[in-house]
Short mmCIF file of C-alpha atoms and ligand atoms in Angstrom, two decimals:
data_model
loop_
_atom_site.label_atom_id
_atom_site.label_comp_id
_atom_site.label_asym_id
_atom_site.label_seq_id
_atom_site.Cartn_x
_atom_site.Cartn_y
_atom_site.Cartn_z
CA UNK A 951 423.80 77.28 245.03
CA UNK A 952 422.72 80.29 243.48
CA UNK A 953 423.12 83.68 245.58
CA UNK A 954 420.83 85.85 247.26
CA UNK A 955 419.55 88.15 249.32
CA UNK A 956 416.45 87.20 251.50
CA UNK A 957 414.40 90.36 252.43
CA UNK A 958 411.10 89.15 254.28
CA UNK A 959 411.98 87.04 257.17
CA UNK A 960 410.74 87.39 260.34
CA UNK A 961 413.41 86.87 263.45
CA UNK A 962 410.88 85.67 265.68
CA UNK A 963 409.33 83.35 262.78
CA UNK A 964 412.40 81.34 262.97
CA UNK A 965 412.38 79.94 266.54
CA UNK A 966 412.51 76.45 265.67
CA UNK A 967 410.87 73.99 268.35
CA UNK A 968 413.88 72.90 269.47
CA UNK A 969 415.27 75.88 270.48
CA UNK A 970 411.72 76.94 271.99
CA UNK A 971 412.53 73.69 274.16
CA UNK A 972 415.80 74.98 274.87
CA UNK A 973 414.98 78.19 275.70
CA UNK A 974 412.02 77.40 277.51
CA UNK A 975 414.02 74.98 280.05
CA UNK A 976 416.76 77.81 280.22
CA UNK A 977 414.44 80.43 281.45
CA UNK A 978 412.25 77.53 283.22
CA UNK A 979 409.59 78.38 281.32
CA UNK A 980 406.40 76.25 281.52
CA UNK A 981 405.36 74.92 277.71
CA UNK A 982 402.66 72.44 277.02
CA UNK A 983 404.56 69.87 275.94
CA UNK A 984 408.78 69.82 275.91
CA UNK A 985 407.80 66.93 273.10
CA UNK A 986 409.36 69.24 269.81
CA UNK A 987 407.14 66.74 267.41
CA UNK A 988 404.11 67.71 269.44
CA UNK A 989 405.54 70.86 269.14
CA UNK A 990 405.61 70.72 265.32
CA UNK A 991 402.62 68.91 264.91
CA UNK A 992 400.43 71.94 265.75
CA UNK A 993 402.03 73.83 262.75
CA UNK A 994 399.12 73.32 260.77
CA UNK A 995 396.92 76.70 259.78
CA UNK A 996 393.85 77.56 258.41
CA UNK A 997 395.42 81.44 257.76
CA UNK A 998 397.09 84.05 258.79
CA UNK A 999 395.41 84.75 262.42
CA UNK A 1000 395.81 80.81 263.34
CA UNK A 1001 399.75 81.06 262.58
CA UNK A 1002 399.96 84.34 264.66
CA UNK A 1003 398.16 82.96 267.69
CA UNK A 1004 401.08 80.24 267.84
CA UNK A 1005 404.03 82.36 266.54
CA UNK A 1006 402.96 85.00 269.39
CA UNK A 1007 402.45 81.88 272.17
CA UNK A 1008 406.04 80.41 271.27
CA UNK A 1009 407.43 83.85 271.66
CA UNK A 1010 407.17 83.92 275.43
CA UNK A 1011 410.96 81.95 275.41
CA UNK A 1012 412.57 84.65 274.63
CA UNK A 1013 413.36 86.66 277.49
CA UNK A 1014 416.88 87.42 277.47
CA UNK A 1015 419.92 89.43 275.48
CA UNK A 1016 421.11 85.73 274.93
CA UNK A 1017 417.98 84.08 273.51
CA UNK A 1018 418.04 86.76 271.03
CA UNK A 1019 421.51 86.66 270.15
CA UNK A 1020 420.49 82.89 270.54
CA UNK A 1021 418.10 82.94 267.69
CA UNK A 1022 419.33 85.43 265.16
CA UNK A 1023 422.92 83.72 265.22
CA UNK A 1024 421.13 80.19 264.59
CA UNK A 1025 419.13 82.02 261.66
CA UNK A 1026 422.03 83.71 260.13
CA UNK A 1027 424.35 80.27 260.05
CA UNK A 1028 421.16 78.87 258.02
CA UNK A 1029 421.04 81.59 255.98
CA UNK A 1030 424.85 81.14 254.86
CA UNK A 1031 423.68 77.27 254.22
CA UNK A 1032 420.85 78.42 251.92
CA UNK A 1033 423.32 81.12 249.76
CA UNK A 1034 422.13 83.98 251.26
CA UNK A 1035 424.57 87.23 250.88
CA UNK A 1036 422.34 89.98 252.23
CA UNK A 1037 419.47 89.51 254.75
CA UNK A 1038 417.28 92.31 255.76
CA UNK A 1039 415.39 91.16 258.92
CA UNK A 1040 412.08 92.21 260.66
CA UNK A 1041 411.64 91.75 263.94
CA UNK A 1042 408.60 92.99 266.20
CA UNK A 1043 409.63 94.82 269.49
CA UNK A 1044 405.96 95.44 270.67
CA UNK A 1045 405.62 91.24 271.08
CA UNK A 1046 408.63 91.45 273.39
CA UNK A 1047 407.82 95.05 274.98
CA UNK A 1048 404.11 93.71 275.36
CA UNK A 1049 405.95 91.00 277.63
CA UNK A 1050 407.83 92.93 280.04
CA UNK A 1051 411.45 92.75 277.44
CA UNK A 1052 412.73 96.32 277.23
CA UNK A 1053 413.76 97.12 273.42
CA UNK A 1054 416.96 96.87 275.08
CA UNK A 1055 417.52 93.19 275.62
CA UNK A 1056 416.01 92.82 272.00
CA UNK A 1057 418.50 95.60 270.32
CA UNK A 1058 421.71 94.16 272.45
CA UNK A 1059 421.20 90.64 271.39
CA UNK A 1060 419.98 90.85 268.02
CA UNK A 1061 422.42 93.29 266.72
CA UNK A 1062 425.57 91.43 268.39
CA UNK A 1063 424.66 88.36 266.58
CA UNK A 1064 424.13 90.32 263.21
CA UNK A 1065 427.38 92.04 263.99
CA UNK A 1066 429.13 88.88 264.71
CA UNK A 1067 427.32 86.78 262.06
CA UNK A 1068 428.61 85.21 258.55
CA UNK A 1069 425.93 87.01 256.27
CA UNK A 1070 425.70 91.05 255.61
CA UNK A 1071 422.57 91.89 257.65
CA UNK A 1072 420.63 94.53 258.49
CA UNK A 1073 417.20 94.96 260.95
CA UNK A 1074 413.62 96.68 260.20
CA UNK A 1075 411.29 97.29 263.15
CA UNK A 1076 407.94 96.03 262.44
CA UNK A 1077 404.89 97.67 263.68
CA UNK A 1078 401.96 95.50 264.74
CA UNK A 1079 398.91 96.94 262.84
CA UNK A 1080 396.40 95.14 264.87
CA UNK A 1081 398.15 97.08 268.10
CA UNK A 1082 397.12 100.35 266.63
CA UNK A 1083 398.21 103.53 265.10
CA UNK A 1084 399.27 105.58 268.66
CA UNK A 1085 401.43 102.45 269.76
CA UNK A 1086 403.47 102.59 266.44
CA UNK A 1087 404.41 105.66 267.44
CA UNK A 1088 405.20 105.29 270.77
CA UNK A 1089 407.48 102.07 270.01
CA UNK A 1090 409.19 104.20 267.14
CA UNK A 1091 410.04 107.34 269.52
CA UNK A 1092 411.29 104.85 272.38
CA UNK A 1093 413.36 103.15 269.31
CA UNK A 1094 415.03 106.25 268.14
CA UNK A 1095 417.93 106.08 270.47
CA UNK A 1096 419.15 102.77 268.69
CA UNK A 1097 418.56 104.23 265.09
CA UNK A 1098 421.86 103.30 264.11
CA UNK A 1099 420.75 99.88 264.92
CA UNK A 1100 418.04 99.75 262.36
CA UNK A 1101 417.23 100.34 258.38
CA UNK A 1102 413.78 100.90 258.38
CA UNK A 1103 410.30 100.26 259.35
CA UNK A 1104 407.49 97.67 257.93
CA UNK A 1105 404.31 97.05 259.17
CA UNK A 1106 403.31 93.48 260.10
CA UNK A 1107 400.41 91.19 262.02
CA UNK A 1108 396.58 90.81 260.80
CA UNK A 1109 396.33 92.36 257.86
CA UNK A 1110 392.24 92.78 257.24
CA UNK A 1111 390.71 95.68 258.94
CA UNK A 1112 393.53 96.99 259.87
CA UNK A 1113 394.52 99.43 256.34
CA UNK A 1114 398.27 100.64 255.94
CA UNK A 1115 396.34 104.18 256.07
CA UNK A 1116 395.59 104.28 259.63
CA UNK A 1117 399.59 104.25 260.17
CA UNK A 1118 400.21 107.72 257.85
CA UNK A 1119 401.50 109.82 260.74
CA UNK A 1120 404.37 106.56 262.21
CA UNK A 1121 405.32 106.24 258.37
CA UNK A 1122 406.33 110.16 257.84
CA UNK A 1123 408.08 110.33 261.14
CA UNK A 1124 410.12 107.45 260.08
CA UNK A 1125 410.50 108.92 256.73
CA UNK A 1126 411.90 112.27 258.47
CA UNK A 1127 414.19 109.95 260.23
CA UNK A 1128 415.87 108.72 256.92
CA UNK A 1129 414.28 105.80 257.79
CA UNK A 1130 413.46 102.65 254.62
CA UNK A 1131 409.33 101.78 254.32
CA UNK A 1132 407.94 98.66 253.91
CA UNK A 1133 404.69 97.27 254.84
CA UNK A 1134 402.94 93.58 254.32
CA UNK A 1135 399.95 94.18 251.90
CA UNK A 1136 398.01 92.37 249.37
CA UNK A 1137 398.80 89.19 251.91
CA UNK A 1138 395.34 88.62 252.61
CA UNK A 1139 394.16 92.07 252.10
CA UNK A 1140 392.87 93.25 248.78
CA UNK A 1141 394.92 95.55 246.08
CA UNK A 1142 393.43 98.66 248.01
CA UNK A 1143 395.69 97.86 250.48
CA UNK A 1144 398.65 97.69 248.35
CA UNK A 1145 397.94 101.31 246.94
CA UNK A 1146 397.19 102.63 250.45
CA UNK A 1147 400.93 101.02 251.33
CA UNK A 1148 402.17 102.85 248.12
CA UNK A 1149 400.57 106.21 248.11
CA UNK A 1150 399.94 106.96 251.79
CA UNK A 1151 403.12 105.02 253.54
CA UNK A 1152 405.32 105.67 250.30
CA UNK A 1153 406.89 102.24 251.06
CA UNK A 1154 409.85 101.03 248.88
CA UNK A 1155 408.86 97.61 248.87
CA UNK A 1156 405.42 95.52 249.46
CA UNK A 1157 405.71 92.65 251.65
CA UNK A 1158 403.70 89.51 249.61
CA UNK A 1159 401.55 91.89 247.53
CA UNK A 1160 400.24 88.79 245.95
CA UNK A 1161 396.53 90.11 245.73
CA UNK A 1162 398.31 93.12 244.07
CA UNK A 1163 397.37 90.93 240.76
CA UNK A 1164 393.78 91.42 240.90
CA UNK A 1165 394.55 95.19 239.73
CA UNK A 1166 395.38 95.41 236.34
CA UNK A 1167 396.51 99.64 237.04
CA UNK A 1168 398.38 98.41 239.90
CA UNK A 1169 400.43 96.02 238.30
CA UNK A 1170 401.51 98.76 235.35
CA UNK A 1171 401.87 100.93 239.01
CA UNK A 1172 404.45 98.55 240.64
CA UNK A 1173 406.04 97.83 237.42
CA UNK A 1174 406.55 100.99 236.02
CA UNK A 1175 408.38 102.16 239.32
CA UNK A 1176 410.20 98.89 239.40
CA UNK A 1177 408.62 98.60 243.26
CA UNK A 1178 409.70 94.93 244.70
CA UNK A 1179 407.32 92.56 246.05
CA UNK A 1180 408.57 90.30 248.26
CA UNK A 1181 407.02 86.78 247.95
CA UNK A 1182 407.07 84.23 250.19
CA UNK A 1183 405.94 81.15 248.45
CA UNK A 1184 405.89 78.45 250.94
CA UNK A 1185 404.28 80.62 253.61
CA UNK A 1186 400.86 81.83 250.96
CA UNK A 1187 400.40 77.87 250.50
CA UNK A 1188 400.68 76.95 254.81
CA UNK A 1189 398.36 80.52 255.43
CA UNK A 1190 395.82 79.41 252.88
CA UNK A 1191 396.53 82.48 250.67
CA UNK A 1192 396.74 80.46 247.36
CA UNK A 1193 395.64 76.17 247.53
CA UNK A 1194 398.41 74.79 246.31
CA UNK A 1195 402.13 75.60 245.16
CA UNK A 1196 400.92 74.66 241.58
CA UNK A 1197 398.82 77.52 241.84
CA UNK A 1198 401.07 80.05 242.96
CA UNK A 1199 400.56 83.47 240.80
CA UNK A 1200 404.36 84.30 240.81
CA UNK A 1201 405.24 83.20 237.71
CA UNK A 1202 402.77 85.51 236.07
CA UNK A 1203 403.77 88.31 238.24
CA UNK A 1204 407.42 87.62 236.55
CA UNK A 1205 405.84 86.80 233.22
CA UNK A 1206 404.07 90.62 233.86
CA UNK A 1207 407.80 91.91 234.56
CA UNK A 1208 406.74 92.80 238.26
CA UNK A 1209 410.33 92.86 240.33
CA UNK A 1210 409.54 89.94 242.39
CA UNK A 1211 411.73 88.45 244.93
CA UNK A 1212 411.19 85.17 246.36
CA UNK A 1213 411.68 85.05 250.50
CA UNK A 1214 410.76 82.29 253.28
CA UNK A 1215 408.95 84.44 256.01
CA UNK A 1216 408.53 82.34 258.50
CA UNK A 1217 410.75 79.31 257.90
CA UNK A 1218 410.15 77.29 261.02
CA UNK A 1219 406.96 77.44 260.98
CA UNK A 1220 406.17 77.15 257.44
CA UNK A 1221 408.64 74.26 256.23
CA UNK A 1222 411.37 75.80 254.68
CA UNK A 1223 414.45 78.25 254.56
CA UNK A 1224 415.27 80.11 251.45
CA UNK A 1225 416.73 78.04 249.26
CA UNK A 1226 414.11 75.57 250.14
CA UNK A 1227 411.46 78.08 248.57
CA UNK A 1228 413.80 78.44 245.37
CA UNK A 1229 413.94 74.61 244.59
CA UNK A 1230 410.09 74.24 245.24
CA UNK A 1231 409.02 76.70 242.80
CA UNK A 1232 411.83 74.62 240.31
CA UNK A 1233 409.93 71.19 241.41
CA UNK A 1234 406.12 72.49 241.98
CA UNK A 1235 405.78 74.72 239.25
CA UNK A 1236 408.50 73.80 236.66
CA UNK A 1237 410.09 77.29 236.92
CA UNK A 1238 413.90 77.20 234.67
CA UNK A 1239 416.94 78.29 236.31
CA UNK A 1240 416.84 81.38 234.16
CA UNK A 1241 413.16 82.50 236.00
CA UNK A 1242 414.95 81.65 239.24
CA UNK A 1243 418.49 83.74 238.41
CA UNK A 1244 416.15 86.62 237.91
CA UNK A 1245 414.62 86.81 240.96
CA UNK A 1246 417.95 86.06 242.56
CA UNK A 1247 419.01 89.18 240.47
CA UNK A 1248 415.80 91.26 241.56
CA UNK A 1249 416.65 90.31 245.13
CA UNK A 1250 419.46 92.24 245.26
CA UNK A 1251 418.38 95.36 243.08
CA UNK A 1252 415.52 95.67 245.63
CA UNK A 1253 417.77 95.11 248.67
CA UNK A 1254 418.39 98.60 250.67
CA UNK A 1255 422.25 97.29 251.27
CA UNK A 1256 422.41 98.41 247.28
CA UNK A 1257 422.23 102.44 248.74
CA UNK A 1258 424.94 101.45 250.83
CA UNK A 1259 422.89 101.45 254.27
CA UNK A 1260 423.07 98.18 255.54
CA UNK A 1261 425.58 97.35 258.59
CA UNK A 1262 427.49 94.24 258.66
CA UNK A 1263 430.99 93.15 257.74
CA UNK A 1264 430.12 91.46 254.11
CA UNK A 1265 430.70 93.44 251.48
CA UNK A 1266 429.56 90.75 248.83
CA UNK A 1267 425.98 92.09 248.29
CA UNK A 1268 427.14 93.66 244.75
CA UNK A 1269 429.77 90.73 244.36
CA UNK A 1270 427.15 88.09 244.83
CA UNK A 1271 424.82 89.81 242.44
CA UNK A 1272 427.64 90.04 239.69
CA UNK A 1273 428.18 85.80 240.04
CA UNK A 1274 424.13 85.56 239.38
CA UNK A 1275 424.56 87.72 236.01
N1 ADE B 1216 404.21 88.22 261.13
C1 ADE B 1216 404.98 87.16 260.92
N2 ADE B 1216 404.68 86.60 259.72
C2 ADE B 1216 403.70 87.35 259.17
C3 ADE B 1216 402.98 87.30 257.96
N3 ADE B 1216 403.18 86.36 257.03
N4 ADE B 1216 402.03 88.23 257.74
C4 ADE B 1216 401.79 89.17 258.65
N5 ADE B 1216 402.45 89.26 259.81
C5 ADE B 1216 403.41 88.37 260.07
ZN1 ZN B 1217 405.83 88.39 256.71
#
């Protein structure tokens, strides 16, 4: 299986049902049904906003250091299934914090599992937009004693009407803090909000930036800087952003020498880890192993471990990247 790094995943968006079951009859947690096929059988979405409502709802099972730990360990042993060298992860402290979870139960558990995991890996705090500009900055200054503990910062949640702009002021106090930049745009959002991402939050990666297409100038933009995009395939078909796999836009954005990346998101919500995104784009759409090596290549260009940041005991992101050549 070819190598990679994976470098839009969401912690929380991999909470399978049956360790929502699990962790819901640990914490004796009340759930609508313990049934994990009645569970799954509500994963169907119209878009973005009718995921979220569910992702946030399943969310409430994690209450402890060891649910955390729980999940990211049972993510990372995935990950090492699906050939993945380097993972940077996002996670989103205001869900928890929201919930009565101090950032310290979600630090402890998630960075012991990352530290005792299989994979290199590294965490970026997420921002919900739709909580607001002042909030970003609170959860960033009450984050700052565990800065060792993070990479970076992206910005995450409803996209529409809520424009990377407002967040200028969180995005240059994470800069000052040596901080990486990311932010999802151009998911459902139009390209303004992938130039408002570039030129106001100076990120150093867009998160989907699939709309980012509809700009001729933007596309010279993100390829003349070589700026990754970090697509997530199976997740654009479940959220509605594109009808069908077949008519997934990525192979133009390769074919238009973008540095794309492909990346599962959400996998347990959205049917698929990784790999599983890889080997539908070679069944759906007919892409050659050659299309797929690159963006196994550009995954690791565009990963921050490649400035030597990243914490984690596998040294291989380089290594892995030389075996793809
Ligand atoms: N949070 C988790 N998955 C997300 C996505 N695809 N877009 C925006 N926010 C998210
Ligand atoms: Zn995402």
């Amino acid at each position: 299986m070819r190598p990679k790094a994976e470098l839009h995943l969401h912690i929380e968006g991999t909470l399978e049902p049956e360790l929502v079951v699990e962790l819901a009859r640990r914490n004796r947690i009340d759930l609508p049904t313990f049934d994990v096929d009645a569970i799954r059988s509500r994963y169907s979405f119209t878009d973005l906003q009718s995921f979220l409502d569910l992702y946030y709802e399943h969310m409430a099972v994690l209450r402890t250091e060891e649910d955390f730990y729980d999940l990211a360990a049972a993510y990372l042993r995935r990950a090492e299934e699906q050939g993945v060298r380097h993972a940077e992860i996002f996670f989103d402290p205001q869900a928890h914090l929201s919930r009565g979870v101090p950032l310290e139960v979600v630090f402890g558990g998630l960075s012991a599992a990352l530290k005792d995991g299989g994979v290199s890996a590294a965490l970026i705090l997420c921002f919900l937009r739709d909580q607001g500009a002042d909030e970003a900055e609170q959860v960033l200054r009450a984050a700052l004693p565990y800065r060792e503990s993070f990479i970076g910062v992206g910005l995450d949640s409803a996209e529409v009407g809520y424009p990377p702009s407002l967040f200028r002021r969180v995005f240059e106090i994470a800069a000052a803090e040596g901080l990486h930049r990311v932010a999802h745009a151009g998911e459902e959002g139009g390209p303004d909000y992938v130039w408002e991402a570039l030129d106001i939050l100076r990120v150093e990666r867009v998160d989907h930036g699939i709309r980012a297409m509809e700009d001729p100038q933007l596309v010279a933009r993100l390829r003349d800087e070589r700026i990754p995009l970090t697509v997530c395939p199976l997740s654009n078909v479940r959220l509605r952003a594109v009808p069908s796999l077949r008519d997934h836009i990525l192979p133009a954005m390769l074919d238009e020498g973008l540095v794309v990346t492909v990346n599962s998101d959400d996998p347990a919500y959205f049917g698929g880890y990784v790999e599983d995104n890889y080997a539908a784009l070679q069944r759906e759409l007919g892409m050659t192993d050659e299309q797929l090596d690159r963006i196994a290549r550009n995954s690791f260009e565009a990963s921050f471990a490649y400035e030597g940041e990243t914490t984690g005991t596998c040294p291989s992101a380089s290594a892995a990247e030389e075996q793809v050549r």
